[in-house]
Amino acid sequence: MVSTRGRRWGKAGFIRFQERGVTSKGMERVDGGADGSLGAGGDAPSRADFARHVTLVTVAYNSAEALRWQGAHSARLPGVVVDNGSSDATREVAGERGLGLLAFDQNWGFGRGVMAGLSAVTTEFALVINPDAAMSEEAVTALLAAAERYPDCALFVPRIVNETGKVFFRVSSALEPRQKHRRPPEGDACIAMLSGAVMLVRVAPFLAFGGFDPAIFLYFEDDELAFRYRAARRPIIYVAEAEAVHLGNRSSGRSSGRPAKSNRVKDISFGWSHAYVMEKTGRGAARGSRALAVLRMTGSMAVCLVSGRFGKLRREAYRLEGFLMRLQRRPAPFLPPGEPKYVARDLPHAMVSEEN
């Protein structure tokens, strides 16, 4: 593990994760002292401390508007925008915010974008965050303090709320039986599932573990990652004290002028990834086989047709199309062949060469 240098953010601690410790509620409380706390908090880091220890990584696709919003509401961190071939002002906004840029010539999807950004990071930590999400300096400090308390852990997620303050918490995957108890923990806890919208990673061990599956273009990347973490008996730490605001479904604007095409790409990708992760992890047995999953989708389409809900009908049809593509052993339909190529600009600490 990469050692922490410079300012310390909290009392070091240790956590042992056990698969059986993930209860039916999908979480395990991590207990420390007699009062249940997990070490005293350290001094608040300065911006110089941020620069030495954490780099923002955000994957963008036609995300100019979202990036402007994020810049106005988020901690000022050194960072890099991984641009998936946007046609709007995404790259210009990255420059306006003083962020570095990895500019892809094509859309390589979320997971590969994150991995490209992380491979360019030289700090111990990276804050992986969607363009339509934001965290204050105090919230980032809380995540760093948790990372200090649990030096053997590499993946930390904050308490995520929407713009009205409603908490979004994932107890389990859509590929698992629905949990009755869905209340988020009130303190630090091991959790069974995560949202990839916002997470703090300890870069070196996260990359060594493999990070996001490069076969997935879009959707279910975080589910697949969480399943692998569980199988390897590695903890995912929920930090209730650290709050992130996530607008949801606003990372990509409609600057391309073709929202219908964009929705088709998303929905087909959703169906493909659903089948892929179900197959790879062996999940979904409690909800039926792949054949039953197809029947459920066709049944939903029939209901939408009868009720005149043609927008949802189109979405379900595209998802079924993607699901069937994977059953035919076809690769992710919108993932370009080969390896990503990008041009780098103004990266913090001259992280990588200007071309790759």
Coordinates of N, CA and C in Angstrom, one line a residue, residues 114-329:
V114 N -12.7 5.9 -16.6 CA -12.2 6.0 -15.2 C -10.8 5.4 -15.1
M115 N -10.6 4.2 -15.7 CA -9.3 3.5 -15.6 C -8.2 4.3 -16.3
A116 N -8.5 5.0 -17.4 CA -7.5 5.9 -18.1 C -7.2 7.0 -17.2
G117 N -8.2 7.6 -16.6 CA -7.9 8.7 -15.7 C -7.1 8.3 -14.5
L118 N -7.4 7.2 -13.9 CA -6.6 6.7 -12.7 C -5.2 6.3 -13.1
S119 N -5.0 5.8 -14.3 CA -3.6 5.4 -14.6 C -2.7 6.6 -14.8
A120 N -3.4 7.8 -14.9 CA -2.6 9.1 -15.1 C -2.4 9.8 -13.7
V121 N -3.0 9.3 -12.7 CA -2.9 9.9 -11.4 C -1.6 9.6 -10.6
T122 N -1.0 10.6 -10.0 CA 0.2 10.4 -9.2 C 0.0 10.5 -7.7
T123 N -1.2 11.0 -7.3 CA -1.5 11.1 -5.9 C -1.9 9.8 -5.3
E124 N -1.9 9.6 -4.0 CA -2.3 8.4 -3.4 C -3.8 8.1 -3.6
F125 N -4.6 9.1 -3.6 CA -6.0 9.0 -3.7 C -6.6 9.7 -5.0
A126 N -7.7 9.2 -5.5 CA -8.4 9.8 -6.5 C -9.9 9.9 -6.1
L127 N -10.5 11.0 -6.4 CA -12.0 11.2 -6.2 C -12.6 11.0 -7.5
V128 N -13.2 9.8 -7.8 CA -13.9 9.5 -9.0 C -15.3 10.0 -8.9
I129 N -15.7 11.0 -9.7 CA -17.0 11.6 -9.5 C -17.6 12.0 -10.9
N130 N -18.9 11.8 -11.0 CA -19.6 12.1 -12.2 C -19.7 13.6 -12.4
P131 N -19.8 14.1 -13.7 CA -19.9 15.5 -13.9 C -21.1 16.2 -13.2
D132 N -22.1 15.4 -13.0 CA -23.3 16.0 -12.3 C -23.4 15.7 -10.8
A133 N -22.2 15.6 -10.2 CA -22.1 15.3 -8.8 C -21.1 16.3 -8.2
A134 N -21.2 16.6 -6.9 CA -20.3 17.6 -6.3 C -20.1 17.3 -4.8
M135 N -18.9 17.6 -4.3 CA -18.6 17.4 -2.9 C -17.9 18.7 -2.4
S136 N -18.2 19.1 -1.2 CA -17.5 20.2 -0.6 C -16.2 19.8 -0.1
E137 N -15.3 20.8 0.3 CA -14.0 20.5 0.8 C -14.2 19.7 2.2
E138 N -15.2 20.1 3.0 CA -15.4 19.4 4.2 C -15.7 17.9 4.0
A139 N -16.5 17.6 2.9 CA -16.9 16.3 2.6 C -15.7 15.4 2.1
V140 N -14.9 16.0 1.3 CA -13.7 15.3 0.8 C -12.8 15.1 2.0
T141 N -12.7 16.0 2.9 CA -11.9 15.8 4.1 C -12.4 14.6 4.9
A142 N -13.7 14.5 5.0 CA -14.3 13.3 5.8 C -13.9 12.0 5.1
L143 N -13.9 12.0 3.8 CA -13.5 10.8 3.1 C -12.0 10.4 3.3
L144 N -11.2 11.5 3.2 CA -9.8 11.3 3.5 C -9.5 10.8 4.9
A145 N -10.3 11.3 5.9 CA -10.1 10.9 7.2 C -10.5 9.4 7.4
A146 N -11.5 9.0 6.7 CA -11.9 7.6 6.7 C -10.8 6.7 6.1
A147 N -10.2 7.2 5.0 CA -9.1 6.4 4.4 C -7.9 6.3 5.4
E148 N -7.8 7.4 6.2 CA -6.7 7.3 7.2 C -7.0 6.3 8.3
R149 N -8.3 6.2 8.7 CA -8.7 5.3 9.7 C -8.5 3.9 9.3
Y150 N -8.7 3.6 8.0 CA -8.7 2.2 7.5 C -7.7 2.1 6.4
P151 N -6.4 2.0 6.8 CA -5.3 2.0 5.8 C -5.3 0.8 4.9
D152 N -6.0 -0.3 5.3 CA -6.0 -1.5 4.5 C -7.1 -1.5 3.5
C153 N -7.9 -0.4 3.4 CA -9.1 -0.4 2.5 C -8.8 0.6 1.4
A154 N -9.3 0.2 0.2 CA -9.0 1.0 -1.0 C -10.2 1.7 -1.6
L155 N -11.4 1.4 -1.1 CA -12.6 1.9 -1.8 C -13.6 2.5 -0.7
F156 N -13.9 3.8 -0.9 CA -14.8 4.5 0.1 C -15.9 5.2 -0.7
V157 N -17.1 5.2 -0.2 CA -18.2 5.9 -0.8 C -18.9 6.8 0.2
P158 N -19.3 8.0 -0.3 CA -20.0 8.9 0.6 C -21.4 8.7 0.7
R159 N -22.1 9.4 1.6 CA -23.6 9.5 1.6 C -24.0 10.3 0.4
I160 N -24.8 9.8 -0.5 CA -25.2 10.5 -1.7 C -26.6 11.0 -1.5
V161 N -26.8 12.3 -1.8 CA -28.2 12.8 -1.8 C -28.5 13.5 -3.1
N162 N -29.8 13.7 -3.4 CA -30.1 14.4 -4.6 C -30.2 15.9 -4.3
E163 N -30.6 16.7 -5.2 CA -30.7 18.1 -5.0 C -31.7 18.6 -4.0
T164 N -32.6 17.7 -3.6 CA -33.6 18.0 -2.6 C -33.2 17.5 -1.2
G165 N -32.1 16.8 -1.2 CA -31.6 16.2 0.1 C -32.0 14.8 0.4
K166 N -32.7 14.2 -0.6 CA -33.1 12.8 -0.4 C -31.9 11.9 -0.6
V167 N -31.7 10.9 0.4 CA -30.6 10.1 0.4 C -30.8 8.9 -0.6
F168 N -29.7 8.7 -1.5 CA -29.7 7.6 -2.4 C -28.7 6.5 -1.8
F169 N -29.2 5.3 -1.5 CA -28.4 4.3 -0.9 C -28.7 3.0 -1.6
R170 N -27.6 2.3 -2.1 CA -27.8 1.0 -2.7 C -27.5 -0.1 -1.7
V171 N -28.5 -0.8 -1.3 CA -28.3 -2.0 -0.4 C -27.9 -3.2 -1.2
S172 N -28.4 -3.4 -2.4 CA -28.0 -4.5 -3.2 C -28.1 -4.2 -4.7
S173 N -27.8 -5.1 -5.5 CA -27.8 -4.9 -7.0 C -29.2 -5.3 -7.5
A174 N -29.6 -4.8 -8.7 CA -30.8 -5.1 -9.3 C -30.8 -6.6 -9.7
L175 N -29.6 -7.2 -9.7 CA -29.5 -8.7 -10.0 C -29.7 -9.5 -8.8
E176 N -30.0 -8.9 -7.6 CA -30.2 -9.7 -6.4 C -31.6 -9.5 -5.9
P177 N -32.1 -10.4 -5.0 CA -33.4 -10.1 -4.5 C -33.5 -8.8 -3.7
R178 N -34.6 -8.2 -3.8 CA -34.8 -6.9 -3.2 C -34.8 -7.0 -1.7
Q179 N -34.0 -6.1 -1.0 CA -33.9 -6.1 0.4 C -35.0 -5.4 1.0
K180 N -35.6 -5.9 2.1 CA -36.6 -5.2 2.9 C -36.0 -4.0 3.6
H181 N -34.9 -4.2 4.2 CA -34.3 -3.1 5.1 C -33.3 -2.3 4.2
R182 N -33.7 -1.1 3.9 CA -32.9 -0.3 2.9 C -32.4 1.0 3.5
R183 N -32.4 1.1 4.9 CA -31.9 2.4 5.5 C -30.4 2.4 5.4
P184 N -29.9 3.6 5.1 CA -28.4 3.7 5.1 C -27.8 3.7 6.5
P185 N -26.6 3.3 6.6 CA -25.9 3.4 7.9 C -25.8 4.8 8.4
E186 N -25.7 5.0 9.7 CA -25.6 6.3 10.3 C -24.2 6.7 10.6
G187 N -23.3 5.7 10.4 CA -21.8 6.0 10.6 C -21.0 5.2 9.6
D188 N -19.8 5.0 9.8 CA -18.9 4.2 9.0 C -19.4 2.8 9.0
A189 N -19.4 2.1 7.8 CA -19.9 0.7 7.7 C -19.3 0.1 6.5
C190 N -19.2 -1.3 6.6 CA -18.9 -2.1 5.4 C -20.3 -2.2 4.7
I191 N -20.3 -2.1 3.4 CA -21.5 -2.2 2.6 C -21.3 -3.2 1.5
A192 N -22.4 -3.7 0.9 CA -22.3 -4.8 -0.1 C -22.4 -4.3 -1.5
M193 N -22.9 -3.0 -1.7 CA -23.1 -2.5 -3.0 C -22.7 -1.0 -3.0
L194 N -22.4 -0.5 -4.2 CA -22.0 0.9 -4.2 C -22.5 1.6 -5.5
S195 N -22.5 2.9 -5.5 CA -22.8 3.7 -6.7 C -21.5 4.3 -7.2
G196 N -21.2 4.0 -8.5 CA -20.0 4.6 -9.1 C -20.0 6.1 -9.3
A197 N -21.1 6.7 -9.0 CA -21.2 8.2 -9.2 C -20.2 9.0 -8.5
V198 N -19.9 8.5 -7.2 CA -18.9 9.2 -6.4 C -18.2 8.2 -5.5
M199 N -16.9 8.1 -5.6 CA -16.1 7.2 -4.7 C -14.7 7.7 -4.6
L200 N -14.1 7.5 -3.5 CA -12.7 7.8 -3.3 C -12.0 6.4 -3.3
V201 N -10.9 6.4 -4.2 CA -10.1 5.2 -4.3 C -8.7 5.4 -3.9
R202 N -8.1 4.4 -3.2 CA -6.7 4.4 -3.0 C -6.1 3.8 -4.3
V203 N -5.4 4.7 -5.1 CA -5.2 4.4 -6.5 C -4.4 3.1 -6.7
A204 N -3.3 2.9 -6.1 CA -2.4 1.8 -6.4 C -3.1 0.4 -6.1
P205 N -3.7 0.2 -4.9 CA -4.3 -1.1 -4.7 C -5.6 -1.3 -5.6
F206 N -6.3 -0.2 -5.9 CA -7.5 -0.3 -6.7 C -7.1 -0.7 -8.1
L207 N -6.0 -0.2 -8.7 CA -5.6 -0.6 -10.0 C -5.0 -2.0 -10.0
A208 N -4.3 -2.3 -8.9 CA -3.8 -3.7 -8.8 C -4.9 -4.7 -8.7
F209 N -6.0 -4.4 -8.2 CA -7.2 -5.3 -8.1 C -7.8 -5.4 -9.4
G210 N -7.7 -4.5 -10.3 CA -8.2 -4.6 -11.7 C -9.3 -3.5 -12.0
G211 N -9.8 -2.8 -11.0 CA -10.7 -1.7 -11.2 C -11.9 -2.2 -12.0
F212 N -12.4 -1.3 -12.9 CA -13.6 -1.6 -13.6 C -13.3 -2.6 -14.8
D213 N -14.3 -3.4 -15.1 CA -14.2 -4.4 -16.2 C -14.1 -3.7 -17.5
P214 N -13.1 -3.8 -18.3 CA -13.0 -3.1 -19.6 C -14.0 -3.6 -20.6
A215 N -14.6 -4.7 -20.4 CA -15.6 -5.2 -21.4 C -16.9 -4.5 -21.4
I216 N -17.2 -3.8 -20.3 CA -18.4 -3.1 -20.1 C -18.3 -1.6 -20.6
F217 N -19.3 -1.3 -21.5 CA -19.3 0.1 -22.1 C -20.0 1.0 -21.1
L218 N -21.2 0.6 -20.6 CA -22.0 1.5 -19.8 C -23.0 0.7 -19.0
Y219 N -23.2 1.0 -17.8 CA -24.1 0.4 -16.8 C -23.6 -0.9 -16.2
F220 N -23.9 -1.0 -14.9 CA -23.6 -2.2 -14.1 C -22.1 -2.4 -13.9
E221 N -21.3 -1.4 -14.2 CA -19.8 -1.4 -13.9 C -19.6 -1.5 -12.4
D222 N -20.4 -0.7 -11.6 CA -20.2 -0.7 -10.2 C -20.7 -1.9 -9.5
D223 N -21.8 -2.5 -10.1 CA -22.3 -3.8 -9.6 C -21.3 -4.9 -9.7
E224 N -20.7 -5.0 -10.9 CA -19.7 -6.0 -11.2 C -18.5 -5.8 -10.3
L225 N -18.1 -4.6 -10.1 CA -16.9 -4.3 -9.2 C -17.3 -4.7 -7.7
A226 N -18.5 -4.4 -7.3 CA -18.8 -4.7 -5.9 C -18.9 -6.2 -5.7
F227 N -19.4 -7.0 -6.7 CA -19.4 -8.4 -6.6 C -18.0 -9.0 -6.5
R228 N -17.1 -8.4 -7.3 CA -15.7 -8.9 -7.2 C -15.1 -8.6 -5.8
Y229 N -15.4 -7.4 -5.3 CA -14.9 -7.0 -4.0 C -15.4 -8.0 -2.9
R230 N -16.7 -8.3 -3.0 CA -17.3 -9.3 -2.1 C -16.6 -10.6 -2.2
A231 N -16.4 -11.1 -3.4 CA -15.8 -12.4 -3.6 C -14.4 -12.5 -3.1
A232 N -13.7 -11.4 -3.2 CA -12.3 -11.3 -2.7 C -12.2 -11.0 -1.2
R233 N -13.4 -10.8 -0.6 CA -13.5 -10.5 0.9 C -12.8 -9.1 1.2
R234 N -13.0 -8.2 0.3 CA -12.4 -6.9 0.5 C -13.5 -5.9 0.8
P235 N -13.2 -4.9 1.7 CA -14.3 -4.1 2.2 C -14.6 -2.9 1.3
I236 N -15.8 -2.5 1.2 CA -16.2 -1.2 0.6 C -16.8 -0.4 1.8
I237 N -16.2 0.7 2.1 CA -16.5 1.5 3.3 C -17.4 2.7 3.0
Y238 N -18.6 2.7 3.6 CA -19.5 3.8 3.5 C -19.2 4.8 4.6
V239 N -19.1 6.1 4.2 CA -18.7 7.1 5.1 C -19.9 8.1 5.2
A240 N -20.7 7.9 6.2 CA -22.0 8.7 6.3 C -21.7 10.2 6.5
E241 N -20.6 10.5 7.1 CA -20.2 11.9 7.4 C -19.9 12.7 6.2
A242 N -19.5 12.0 5.1 CA -19.1 12.7 3.9 C -20.3 12.7 2.9
E243 N -20.8 13.9 2.6 CA -22.0 14.0 1.8 C -21.6 14.5 0.4
A244 N -22.2 13.8 -0.6 CA -22.1 14.2 -2.0 C -23.5 14.5 -2.6
V245 N -23.6 15.5 -3.4 CA -24.8 15.8 -4.1 C -24.7 15.3 -5.5
H246 N -25.7 14.5 -5.9 CA -25.7 13.9 -7.3 C -27.1 14.2 -7.9
L247 N -27.0 15.0 -9.0 CA -28.3 15.4 -9.7 C -28.9 14.2 -10.3
G248 N -28.1 13.3 -10.9 CA -28.7 12.1 -11.5 C -29.1 12.3 -13.0
N249 N -28.6 11.5 -13.9 CA -29.0 11.5 -15.3 C -28.8 12.9 -16.0
R250 N -27.8 13.7 -15.5 CA -27.5 15.0 -16.1 C -26.1 15.1 -16.5
S251 N -25.3 14.1 -16.4 CA -23.9 14.1 -16.8 C -23.7 14.5 -18.3
S252 N -24.6 14.0 -19.1 CA -24.5 14.2 -20.6 C -25.7 15.1 -21.0
G253 N -25.4 16.2 -21.6 CA -26.5 17.1 -22.1 C -26.9 16.6 -23.5
R254 N -27.7 17.5 -24.1 CA -28.3 17.1 -25.4 C -27.6 18.0 -26.4
S255 N -26.4 18.3 -26.2 CA -25.7 19.2 -27.1 C -25.5 18.6 -28.5
S256 N -25.5 17.3 -28.6 CA -25.4 16.7 -29.9 C -26.6 16.8 -30.7
G257 N -27.8 17.2 -30.1 CA -29.0 17.4 -30.9 C -29.7 16.2 -31.2
R258 N -29.3 15.0 -30.7 CA -29.9 13.7 -31.1 C -30.2 12.9 -29.8
P259 N -31.1 13.4 -28.9 CA -31.4 12.7 -27.7 C -31.9 11.3 -27.9
A260 N -32.7 11.1 -29.0 CA -33.2 9.8 -29.3 C -32.1 8.8 -29.5
K261 N -31.1 9.2 -30.3 CA -30.0 8.3 -30.5 C -29.2 8.0 -29.2
S262 N -29.1 9.0 -28.4 CA -28.4 8.9 -27.1 C -29.1 7.9 -26.2
N263 N -30.4 8.0 -26.2 CA -31.2 7.1 -25.3 C -31.1 5.6 -25.9
R264 N -31.1 5.5 -27.2 CA -30.9 4.2 -27.8 C -29.6 3.5 -27.3
V265 N -28.5 4.3 -27.4 CA -27.2 3.8 -27.0 C -27.3 3.4 -25.5
K266 N -27.8 4.2 -24.7 CA -27.9 3.9 -23.2 C -28.7 2.7 -23.0
D267 N -29.9 2.6 -23.6 CA -30.8 1.5 -23.3 C -30.3 0.1 -23.8
I268 N -29.7 0.1 -25.0 CA -29.1 -1.1 -25.5 C -27.9 -1.5 -24.6
S269 N -27.1 -0.6 -24.2 CA -26.0 -0.8 -23.3 C -26.5 -1.4 -22.0
F270 N -27.6 -0.9 -21.5 CA -28.1 -1.4 -20.2 C -28.5 -2.8 -20.3
G271 N -29.2 -3.2 -21.4 CA -29.6 -4.6 -21.6 C -28.4 -5.5 -21.8
W272 N -27.4 -5.1 -22.5 CA -26.2 -5.9 -22.7 C -25.5 -6.1 -21.4
S273 N -25.2 -5.0 -20.7 CA -24.5 -5.1 -19.4 C -25.3 -6.0 -18.4
H274 N -26.6 -5.8 -18.4 CA -27.4 -6.7 -17.5 C -27.1 -8.1 -17.7
A275 N -27.2 -8.6 -19.0 CA -26.9 -10.0 -19.3 C -25.5 -10.4 -19.0
Y276 N -24.5 -9.5 -19.3 CA -23.1 -9.8 -19.1 C -22.8 -10.0 -17.7
V277 N -23.2 -9.1 -16.8 CA -22.9 -9.2 -15.4 C -23.7 -10.4 -14.8
M278 N -24.9 -10.6 -15.2 CA -25.6 -11.8 -14.7 C -24.8 -13.1 -15.0
E279 N -24.3 -13.1 -16.3 CA -23.6 -14.3 -16.7 C -22.3 -14.4 -16.0
K280 N -21.5 -13.3 -15.9 CA -20.2 -13.4 -15.3 C -20.2 -13.7 -13.8
T281 N -21.2 -13.2 -13.1 CA -21.2 -13.3 -11.6 C -22.1 -14.5 -11.1
G282 N -22.9 -15.0 -12.0 CA -23.9 -16.0 -11.6 C -25.0 -15.5 -10.8
R283 N -25.2 -14.1 -10.9 CA -26.3 -13.5 -10.1 C -27.6 -13.6 -10.9
G284 N -28.7 -13.3 -10.2 CA -30.0 -13.3 -10.8 C -30.7 -14.5 -10.7
A285 N -30.1 -15.6 -10.1 CA -30.8 -16.9 -10.0 C -32.1 -16.8 -9.2
A286 N -32.2 -15.9 -8.2 CA -33.4 -15.8 -7.4 C -34.5 -15.1 -8.2
R287 N -34.2 -14.5 -9.3 CA -35.2 -13.8 -10.1 C -35.5 -14.6 -11.4
G288 N -34.9 -15.7 -11.5 CA -35.2 -16.5 -12.7 C -34.0 -16.6 -13.6
S289 N -34.1 -17.5 -14.6 CA -33.0 -17.7 -15.6 C -33.0 -16.5 -16.6
R290 N -32.1 -16.6 -17.5 CA -32.0 -15.6 -18.6 C -33.3 -15.7 -19.4
A291 N -33.8 -16.9 -19.6 CA -35.0 -17.0 -20.4 C -36.2 -16.3 -19.7
L292 N -36.3 -16.4 -18.4 CA -37.3 -15.7 -17.7 C -37.1 -14.2 -17.7
A293 N -35.8 -13.8 -17.7 CA -35.6 -12.4 -17.8 C -36.1 -11.8 -19.1
V294 N -35.9 -12.6 -20.2 CA -36.4 -12.2 -21.5 C -37.9 -12.1 -21.5
L295 N -38.6 -13.1 -20.8 CA -40.0 -13.1 -20.7 C -40.5 -11.9 -20.0
R296 N -39.8 -11.5 -18.9 CA -40.2 -10.4 -18.1 C -40.2 -9.1 -19.0
M297 N -39.1 -9.0 -19.8 CA -39.0 -7.8 -20.6 C -40.1 -7.7 -21.7
T298 N -40.3 -8.9 -22.3 CA -41.4 -8.9 -23.4 C -42.7 -8.7 -22.7
G299 N -43.0 -9.2 -21.5 CA -44.2 -8.9 -20.8 C -44.4 -7.4 -20.5
S300 N -43.3 -6.8 -20.1 CA -43.3 -5.4 -19.8 C -43.6 -4.6 -21.1
M301 N -43.1 -5.0 -22.2 CA -43.4 -4.4 -23.5 C -44.8 -4.5 -23.9
A302 N -45.4 -5.6 -23.6 CA -46.8 -5.8 -23.9 C -47.7 -4.9 -23.1
V303 N -47.4 -4.8 -21.8 CA -48.2 -3.9 -21.0 C -48.0 -2.4 -21.5
C304 N -46.8 -2.1 -21.8 CA -46.6 -0.7 -22.3 C -47.4 -0.4 -23.6
L305 N -47.5 -1.4 -24.5 CA -48.2 -1.3 -25.7 C -49.7 -1.1 -25.5
V306 N -50.2 -1.9 -24.6 CA -51.7 -1.9 -24.3 C -52.0 -0.6 -23.6
S307 N -51.1 -0.1 -22.8 CA -51.4 1.1 -22.0 C -51.0 2.4 -22.7
G308 N -50.4 2.3 -23.9 CA -50.1 3.4 -24.7 C -48.8 4.2 -24.2
R309 N -48.0 3.5 -23.4 CA -46.8 4.1 -22.9 C -45.6 3.8 -23.9
F310 N -45.6 4.5 -25.0 CA -44.8 4.2 -26.1 C -43.3 4.5 -25.8
G311 N -43.1 5.6 -25.0 CA -41.7 5.9 -24.7 C -41.0 4.8 -23.9
K312 N -41.8 4.3 -22.9 CA -41.2 3.1 -22.1 C -41.1 1.9 -23.0
L313 N -42.1 1.7 -23.9 CA -42.0 0.5 -24.8 C -40.8 0.6 -25.6
R314 N -40.4 1.7 -26.1 CA -39.2 1.8 -26.9 C -38.0 1.5 -26.0
R315 N -38.0 2.0 -24.8 CA -36.8 1.8 -23.9 C -36.7 0.3 -23.6
E316 N -37.8 -0.4 -23.3 CA -37.8 -1.8 -23.0 C -37.3 -2.6 -24.3
A317 N -37.8 -2.2 -25.4 CA -37.4 -2.9 -26.7 C -35.9 -2.8 -26.9
Y318 N -35.3 -1.6 -26.7 CA -33.9 -1.5 -26.8 C -33.1 -2.3 -25.8
R319 N -33.6 -2.3 -24.5 CA -32.9 -3.1 -23.5 C -33.0 -4.6 -23.8
L320 N -34.1 -5.1 -24.4 CA -34.2 -6.5 -24.8 C -33.2 -6.7 -25.9
E321 N -33.1 -5.8 -26.8 CA -32.2 -5.9 -27.9 C -30.7 -6.1 -27.4
G322 N -30.4 -5.3 -26.5 CA -29.0 -5.4 -25.9 C -28.8 -6.7 -25.1
F323 N -29.9 -7.1 -24.4 CA -29.8 -8.4 -23.6 C -29.6 -9.6 -24.6
L324 N -30.3 -9.6 -25.7 CA -30.2 -10.7 -26.6 C -28.8 -10.6 -27.3
M325 N -28.3 -9.5 -27.6 CA -26.9 -9.4 -28.1 C -25.9 -10.1 -27.3
R326 N -26.0 -9.9 -26.0 CA -25.1 -10.6 -25.1 C -25.3 -12.1 -25.1
L327 N -26.6 -12.5 -25.1 CA -26.9 -14.0 -25.2 C -26.3 -14.6 -26.4
Q328 N -26.1 -13.8 -27.5 CA -25.4 -14.3 -28.7 C -23.9 -14.2 -28.6
R329 N -23.4 -13.8 -27.4 CA -22.0 -13.7 -27.2 C -21.3 -12.6 -27.9

